[in-house]
């Protein structure tokens, strides 16, 4: 789980794209769940958990 996908965190090297900046990254367990103890953001005083589909949505908007 990258946690911070944006155009600023992708580089192109020799025609291939690479994700960089894994400061907010989390490993997924075998059951597909991430350690969410520090994975999320605060919105209006409530913790919003970052999920794998959030990274997919971010990638979709980057590729538009």
PDB file of N, CA and C in Angstrom:
ATOM      1  N   UNK A   1       0.860  -1.153   0.000  1.00  0.00           N
ATOM      2  CA  UNK A   1       0.000   0.000   0.000  1.00  0.00           C
ATOM      3  C   UNK A   1       0.914   1.225   0.000  1.00  0.00           C
ATOM      4  N   UNK A   2       0.924   2.001  -1.082  1.00  0.00           N
ATOM      5  CA  UNK A   2       1.829   3.145  -1.195  1.00  0.00           C
ATOM      6  C   UNK A   2       1.400   4.281  -0.285  1.00  0.00           C
ATOM      7  N   UNK A   3       0.166   4.698  -0.356  1.00  0.00           N
ATOM      8  CA  UNK A   3      -0.358   5.706   0.538  1.00  0.00           C
ATOM      9  C   UNK A   3      -0.162   7.146   0.125  1.00  0.00           C
ATOM     10  N   UNK A   4       0.602   7.386  -0.948  1.00  0.00           N
ATOM     11  CA  UNK A   4       0.855   8.768  -1.359  1.00  0.00           C
ATOM     12  C   UNK A   4       1.107   8.849  -2.858  1.00  0.00           C
ATOM     13  N   UNK A   5       0.268   8.191  -3.653  1.00  0.00           N
ATOM     14  CA  UNK A   5       0.462   8.233  -5.100  1.00  0.00           C
ATOM     15  C   UNK A   5       0.063   9.594  -5.651  1.00  0.00           C
ATOM     16  N   UNK A   6       0.953  10.182  -6.415  1.00  0.00           N
ATOM     17  CA  UNK A   6       0.699  11.457  -7.084  1.00  0.00           C
ATOM     18  C   UNK A   6       1.689  11.563  -8.233  1.00  0.00           C
ATOM     19  N   UNK A   7       1.462  12.467  -9.167  1.00  0.00           N
ATOM     20  CA  UNK A   7       2.417  12.626 -10.264  1.00  0.00           C
ATOM     21  C   UNK A   7       3.830  12.971  -9.776  1.00  0.00           C
ATOM     22  N   UNK A   8       3.937  13.584  -8.611  1.00  0.00           N
ATOM     23  CA  UNK A   8       5.254  13.931  -8.069  1.00  0.00           C
ATOM     24  C   UNK A   8       6.003  12.725  -7.516  1.00  0.00           C
ATOM     25  N   UNK A   9       5.340  11.599  -7.342  1.00  0.00           N
ATOM     26  CA  UNK A   9       5.971  10.410  -6.787  1.00  0.00           C
ATOM     27  C   UNK A   9       6.162   9.307  -7.822  1.00  0.00           C
ATOM     28  N   UNK A  10       6.189   9.685  -9.082  1.00  0.00           N
ATOM     29  CA  UNK A  10       6.467   8.750 -10.170  1.00  0.00           C
ATOM     30  C   UNK A  10       7.588   9.333 -11.014  1.00  0.00           C
ATOM     31  N   UNK A  11       8.596   8.509 -11.312  1.00  0.00           N
ATOM     32  CA  UNK A  11       9.668   8.953 -12.199  1.00  0.00           C
ATOM     33  C   UNK A  11       9.705   8.025 -13.413  1.00  0.00           C
ATOM     34  N   UNK A  12      10.187   8.551 -14.510  1.00  0.00           N
ATOM     35  CA  UNK A  12      10.373   7.765 -15.729  1.00  0.00           C
ATOM     36  C   UNK A  12      11.871   7.634 -15.953  1.00  0.00           C
ATOM     37  N   UNK A  13      12.359   6.398 -16.051  1.00  0.00           N
ATOM     38  CA  UNK A  13      13.776   6.134 -16.274  1.00  0.00           C
ATOM     39  C   UNK A  13      13.893   5.086 -17.362  1.00  0.00           C
ATOM     40  N   UNK A  14      14.580   5.440 -18.436  1.00  0.00           N
ATOM     41  CA  UNK A  14      14.786   4.545 -19.578  1.00  0.00           C
ATOM     42  C   UNK A  14      13.464   3.955 -20.077  1.00  0.00           C
ATOM     43  N   UNK A  15      12.430   4.809 -20.143  1.00  0.00           N
ATOM     44  CA  UNK A  15      11.139   4.409 -20.680  1.00  0.00           C
ATOM     45  C   UNK A  15      10.244   3.628 -19.743  1.00  0.00           C
ATOM     46  N   UNK A  16      10.666   3.444 -18.482  1.00  0.00           N
ATOM     47  CA  UNK A  16       9.860   2.711 -17.510  1.00  0.00           C
ATOM     48  C   UNK A  16       9.484   3.634 -16.364  1.00  0.00           C
ATOM     49  N   UNK A  17       8.258   3.462 -15.855  1.00  0.00           N
ATOM     50  CA  UNK A  17       7.794   4.265 -14.735  1.00  0.00           C
ATOM     51  C   UNK A  17       8.053   3.563 -13.415  1.00  0.00           C
ATOM     52  N   UNK A  18       8.473   4.327 -12.426  1.00  0.00           N
ATOM     53  CA  UNK A  18       8.754   3.796 -11.100  1.00  0.00           C
ATOM     54  C   UNK A  18       8.098   4.666 -10.038  1.00  0.00           C
ATOM     55  N   UNK A  19       7.509   4.017  -9.026  1.00  0.00           N
ATOM     56  CA  UNK A  19       6.990   4.748  -7.879  1.00  0.00           C
ATOM     57  C   UNK A  19       8.152   5.057  -6.944  1.00  0.00           C
ATOM     58  N   UNK A  20       8.142   6.248  -6.380  1.00  0.00           N
ATOM     59  CA  UNK A  20       9.151   6.641  -5.404  1.00  0.00           C
ATOM     60  C   UNK A  20       8.445   7.178  -4.164  1.00  0.00           C
ATOM     61  N   UNK A  21       9.220   7.546  -3.159  1.00  0.00           N
ATOM     62  CA  UNK A  21       8.720   8.170  -1.941  1.00  0.00           C
ATOM     63  C   UNK A  21       7.783   7.237  -1.186  1.00  0.00           C
ATOM     64  N   UNK A  22       8.365   6.248  -0.541  1.00  0.00           N
ATOM     65  CA  UNK A  22       7.598   5.246   0.197  1.00  0.00           C
ATOM     66  C   UNK A  22       7.501   5.565   1.690  1.00  0.00           C
ATOM     67  N   UNK A  23       7.557   6.847   2.043  1.00  0.00           N
ATOM     68  CA  UNK A  23       7.475   7.247   3.456  1.00  0.00           C
ATOM     69  C   UNK A  23       6.169   6.822   4.108  1.00  0.00           C
ATOM     70  N   UNK A  24       5.074   6.797   3.360  1.00  0.00           N
ATOM     71  CA  UNK A  24       3.763   6.461   3.912  1.00  0.00           C
ATOM     72  C   UNK A  24       3.337   5.036   3.571  1.00  0.00           C
ATOM     73  N   UNK A  25       4.241   4.238   3.012  1.00  0.00           N
ATOM     74  CA  UNK A  25       3.891   2.893   2.542  1.00  0.00           C
ATOM     75  C   UNK A  25       3.654   1.932   3.701  1.00  0.00           C
ATOM     76  N   UNK A  26       2.773   0.978   3.470  1.00  0.00           N
ATOM     77  CA  UNK A  26       2.470  -0.095   4.426  1.00  0.00           C
ATOM     78  C   UNK A  26       2.493  -1.420   3.683  1.00  0.00           C
ATOM     79  N   UNK A  27       2.947  -2.474   4.349  1.00  0.00           N
ATOM     80  CA  UNK A  27       2.894  -3.812   3.778  1.00  0.00           C
ATOM     81  C   UNK A  27       1.511  -4.407   4.011  1.00  0.00           C
ATOM     82  N   UNK A  28       1.065  -5.197   3.055  1.00  0.00           N
ATOM     83  CA  UNK A  28      -0.200  -5.917   3.196  1.00  0.00           C
ATOM     84  C   UNK A  28       0.086  -7.326   3.703  1.00  0.00           C
ATOM     85  N   UNK A  29      -0.782  -7.835   4.567  1.00  0.00           N
ATOM     86  CA  UNK A  29      -0.653  -9.209   5.032  1.00  0.00           C
ATOM     87  C   UNK A  29      -1.215 -10.152   3.968  1.00  0.00           C
ATOM     88  N   UNK A  30      -1.105 -11.447   4.217  1.00  0.00           N
ATOM     89  CA  UNK A  30      -1.600 -12.440   3.257  1.00  0.00           C
ATOM     90  C   UNK A  30      -3.099 -12.323   3.010  1.00  0.00           C
ATOM     91  N   UNK A  31      -3.835 -11.814   3.986  1.00  0.00           N
ATOM     92  CA  UNK A  31      -5.283 -11.669   3.804  1.00  0.00           C
ATOM     93  C   UNK A  31      -5.656 -10.343   3.144  1.00  0.00           C
ATOM     94  N   UNK A  32      -4.649  -9.556   2.715  1.00  0.00           N
ATOM     95  CA  UNK A  32      -4.898  -8.321   1.981  1.00  0.00           C
ATOM     96  C   UNK A  32      -5.136  -7.111   2.844  1.00  0.00           C
ATOM     97  N   UNK A  33      -4.969  -7.250   4.157  1.00  0.00           N
ATOM     98  CA  UNK A  33      -5.183  -6.117   5.057  1.00  0.00           C
ATOM     99  C   UNK A  33      -3.854  -5.448   5.393  1.00  0.00           C
ATOM    100  N   UNK A  34      -3.899  -4.127   5.516  1.00  0.00           N
ATOM    101  CA  UNK A  34      -2.703  -3.362   5.865  1.00  0.00           C
ATOM    102  C   UNK A  34      -2.691  -3.073   7.351  1.00  0.00           C
ATOM    103  N   UNK A  35      -1.486  -2.855   7.872  1.00  0.00           N
ATOM    104  CA  UNK A  35      -1.367  -2.360   9.237  1.00  0.00           C
ATOM    105  C   UNK A  35      -1.830  -0.913   9.209  1.00  0.00           C
ATOM    106  N   UNK A  36      -3.015  -0.666   9.725  1.00  0.00           N
ATOM    107  CA  UNK A  36      -3.611   0.673   9.615  1.00  0.00           C
ATOM    108  C   UNK A  36      -3.393   1.514  10.867  1.00  0.00           C
ATOM    109  N   UNK A  37      -2.439   1.122  11.713  1.00  0.00           N
ATOM    110  CA  UNK A  37      -2.241   1.857  12.954  1.00  0.00           C
ATOM    111  C   UNK A  37      -1.861   3.312  12.694  1.00  0.00           C
ATOM    112  N   UNK A  38      -1.095   3.568  11.659  1.00  0.00           N
ATOM    113  CA  UNK A  38      -0.712   4.941  11.335  1.00  0.00           C
ATOM    114  C   UNK A  38      -1.023   5.287   9.889  1.00  0.00           C
ATOM    115  N   UNK A  39      -1.918   4.545   9.288  1.00  0.00           N
ATOM    116  CA  UNK A  39      -2.204   4.714   7.868  1.00  0.00           C
ATOM    117  C   UNK A  39      -3.556   5.389   7.697  1.00  0.00           C
ATOM    118  N   UNK A  40      -3.538   6.657   7.421  1.00  0.00           N
ATOM    119  CA  UNK A  40      -4.782   7.377   7.224  1.00  0.00           C
ATOM    120  C   UNK A  40      -4.558   8.871   7.354  1.00  0.00           C
ATOM    121  N   UNK A  41      -5.632   9.614   7.381  1.00  0.00           N
ATOM    122  CA  UNK A  41      -5.536  11.058   7.535  1.00  0.00           C
ATOM    123  C   UNK A  41      -6.683  11.520   8.426  1.00  0.00           C
ATOM    124  N   UNK A  42      -6.531  12.689   8.973  1.00  0.00           N
ATOM    125  CA  UNK A  42      -7.576  13.233   9.822  1.00  0.00           C
ATOM    126  C   UNK A  42      -8.389  14.224   9.004  1.00  0.00           C
ATOM    127  N   UNK A  43      -9.702  14.023   8.997  1.00  0.00           N
ATOM    128  CA  UNK A  43     -10.621  14.897   8.281  1.00  0.00           C
ATOM    129  C   UNK A  43     -11.743  15.259   9.234  1.00  0.00           C
ATOM    130  N   UNK A  44     -11.905  16.524   9.518  1.00  0.00           N
ATOM    131  CA  UNK A  44     -12.924  17.009  10.453  1.00  0.00           C
ATOM    132  C   UNK A  44     -12.844  16.305  11.806  1.00  0.00           C
ATOM    133  N   UNK A  45     -11.628  16.049  12.260  1.00  0.00           N
ATOM    134  CA  UNK A  45     -11.435  15.430  13.563  1.00  0.00           C
ATOM    135  C   UNK A  45     -11.603  13.934  13.606  1.00  0.00           C
ATOM    136  N   UNK A  46     -11.876  13.282  12.479  1.00  0.00           N
ATOM    137  CA  UNK A  46     -12.054  11.835  12.420  1.00  0.00           C
ATOM    138  C   UNK A  46     -10.943  11.219  11.580  1.00  0.00           C
ATOM    139  N   UNK A  47     -10.444  10.075  12.022  1.00  0.00           N
ATOM    140  CA  UNK A  47      -9.417   9.367  11.270  1.00  0.00           C
ATOM    141  C   UNK A  47     -10.054   8.640  10.092  1.00  0.00           C
ATOM    142  N   UNK A  48      -9.569   8.903   8.888  1.00  0.00           N
ATOM    143  CA  UNK A  48     -10.042   8.246   7.673  1.00  0.00           C
ATOM    144  C   UNK A  48      -8.967   7.245   7.264  1.00  0.00           C
ATOM    145  N   UNK A  49      -9.318   5.960   7.263  1.00  0.00           N
ATOM    146  CA  UNK A  49      -8.352   4.911   6.933  1.00  0.00           C
ATOM    147  C   UNK A  49      -8.050   4.878   5.442  1.00  0.00           C
ATOM    148  N   UNK A  50      -6.784   4.673   5.092  1.00  0.00           N
ATOM    149  CA  UNK A  50      -6.366   4.533   3.701  1.00  0.00           C
ATOM    150  C   UNK A  50      -6.460   3.062   3.330  1.00  0.00           C
ATOM    151  N   UNK A  51      -7.147   2.743   2.243  1.00  0.00           N
ATOM    152  CA  UNK A  51      -7.371   1.367   1.819  1.00  0.00           C
ATOM    153  C   UNK A  51      -6.693   1.127   0.468  1.00  0.00           C
ATOM    154  N   UNK A  52      -6.467  -0.145   0.089  1.00  0.00           N
ATOM    155  CA  UNK A  52      -5.826  -0.423  -1.198  1.00  0.00           C
ATOM    156  C   UNK A  52      -6.543   0.199  -2.391  1.00  0.00           C
ATOM    157  N   UNK A  53      -7.874   0.250  -2.358  1.00  0.00           N
ATOM    158  CA  UNK A  53      -8.588   0.834  -3.493  1.00  0.00           C
ATOM    159  C   UNK A  53      -8.343   2.339  -3.599  1.00  0.00           C
ATOM    160  N   UNK A  54      -7.888   2.981  -2.515  1.00  0.00           N
ATOM    161  CA  UNK A  54      -7.535   4.398  -2.598  1.00  0.00           C
ATOM    162  C   UNK A  54      -6.322   4.609  -3.492  1.00  0.00           C
ATOM    163  N   UNK A  55      -5.330   3.703  -3.403  1.00  0.00           N
ATOM    164  CA  UNK A  55      -4.174   3.783  -4.288  1.00  0.00           C
ATOM    165  C   UNK A  55      -4.579   3.556  -5.742  1.00  0.00           C
ATOM    166  N   UNK A  56      -5.498   2.618  -5.973  1.00  0.00           N
ATOM    167  CA  UNK A  56      -5.961   2.375  -7.347  1.00  0.00           C
ATOM    168  C   UNK A  56      -6.676   3.599  -7.902  1.00  0.00           C
ATOM    169  N   UNK A  57      -7.483   4.249  -7.082  1.00  0.00           N
ATOM    170  CA  UNK A  57      -8.172   5.458  -7.523  1.00  0.00           C
ATOM    171  C   UNK A  57      -7.172   6.571  -7.832  1.00  0.00           C
ATOM    172  N   UNK A  58      -6.162   6.720  -6.989  1.00  0.00           N
ATOM    173  CA  UNK A  58      -5.128   7.738  -7.236  1.00  0.00           C
ATOM    174  C   UNK A  58      -4.408   7.469  -8.555  1.00  0.00           C
ATOM    175  N   UNK A  59      -4.070   6.192  -8.789  1.00  0.00           N
ATOM    176  CA  UNK A  59      -3.390   5.833 -10.036  1.00  0.00           C
ATOM    177  C   UNK A  59      -4.271   6.126 -11.248  1.00  0.00           C
ATOM    178  N   UNK A  60      -5.570   5.877 -11.139  1.00  0.00           N
ATOM    179  CA  UNK A  60      -6.498   6.178 -12.223  1.00  0.00           C
ATOM    180  C   UNK A  60      -6.437   7.662 -12.602  1.00  0.00           C
ATOM    181  N   UNK A  61      -6.493   8.540 -11.596  1.00  0.00           N
ATOM    182  CA  UNK A  61      -6.468   9.979 -11.880  1.00  0.00           C
ATOM    183  C   UNK A  61      -5.110  10.448 -12.394  1.00  0.00           C
ATOM    184  N   UNK A  62      -4.038   9.789 -11.984  1.00  0.00           N
ATOM    185  CA  UNK A  62      -2.712  10.138 -12.502  1.00  0.00           C
ATOM    186  C   UNK A  62      -2.626   9.794 -13.982  1.00  0.00           C
ATOM    187  N   UNK A  63      -3.212   8.659 -14.376  1.00  0.00           N
ATOM    188  CA  UNK A  63      -3.112   8.202 -15.767  1.00  0.00           C
ATOM    189  C   UNK A  63      -4.087   8.884 -16.714  1.00  0.00           C
ATOM    190  N   UNK A  64      -5.041   9.660 -16.189  1.00  0.00           N
ATOM    191  CA  UNK A  64      -5.991  10.347 -17.063  1.00  0.00           C
ATOM    192  C   UNK A  64      -5.318  11.279 -18.007  1.00  0.00           C
TER     193      UNK A  64
END
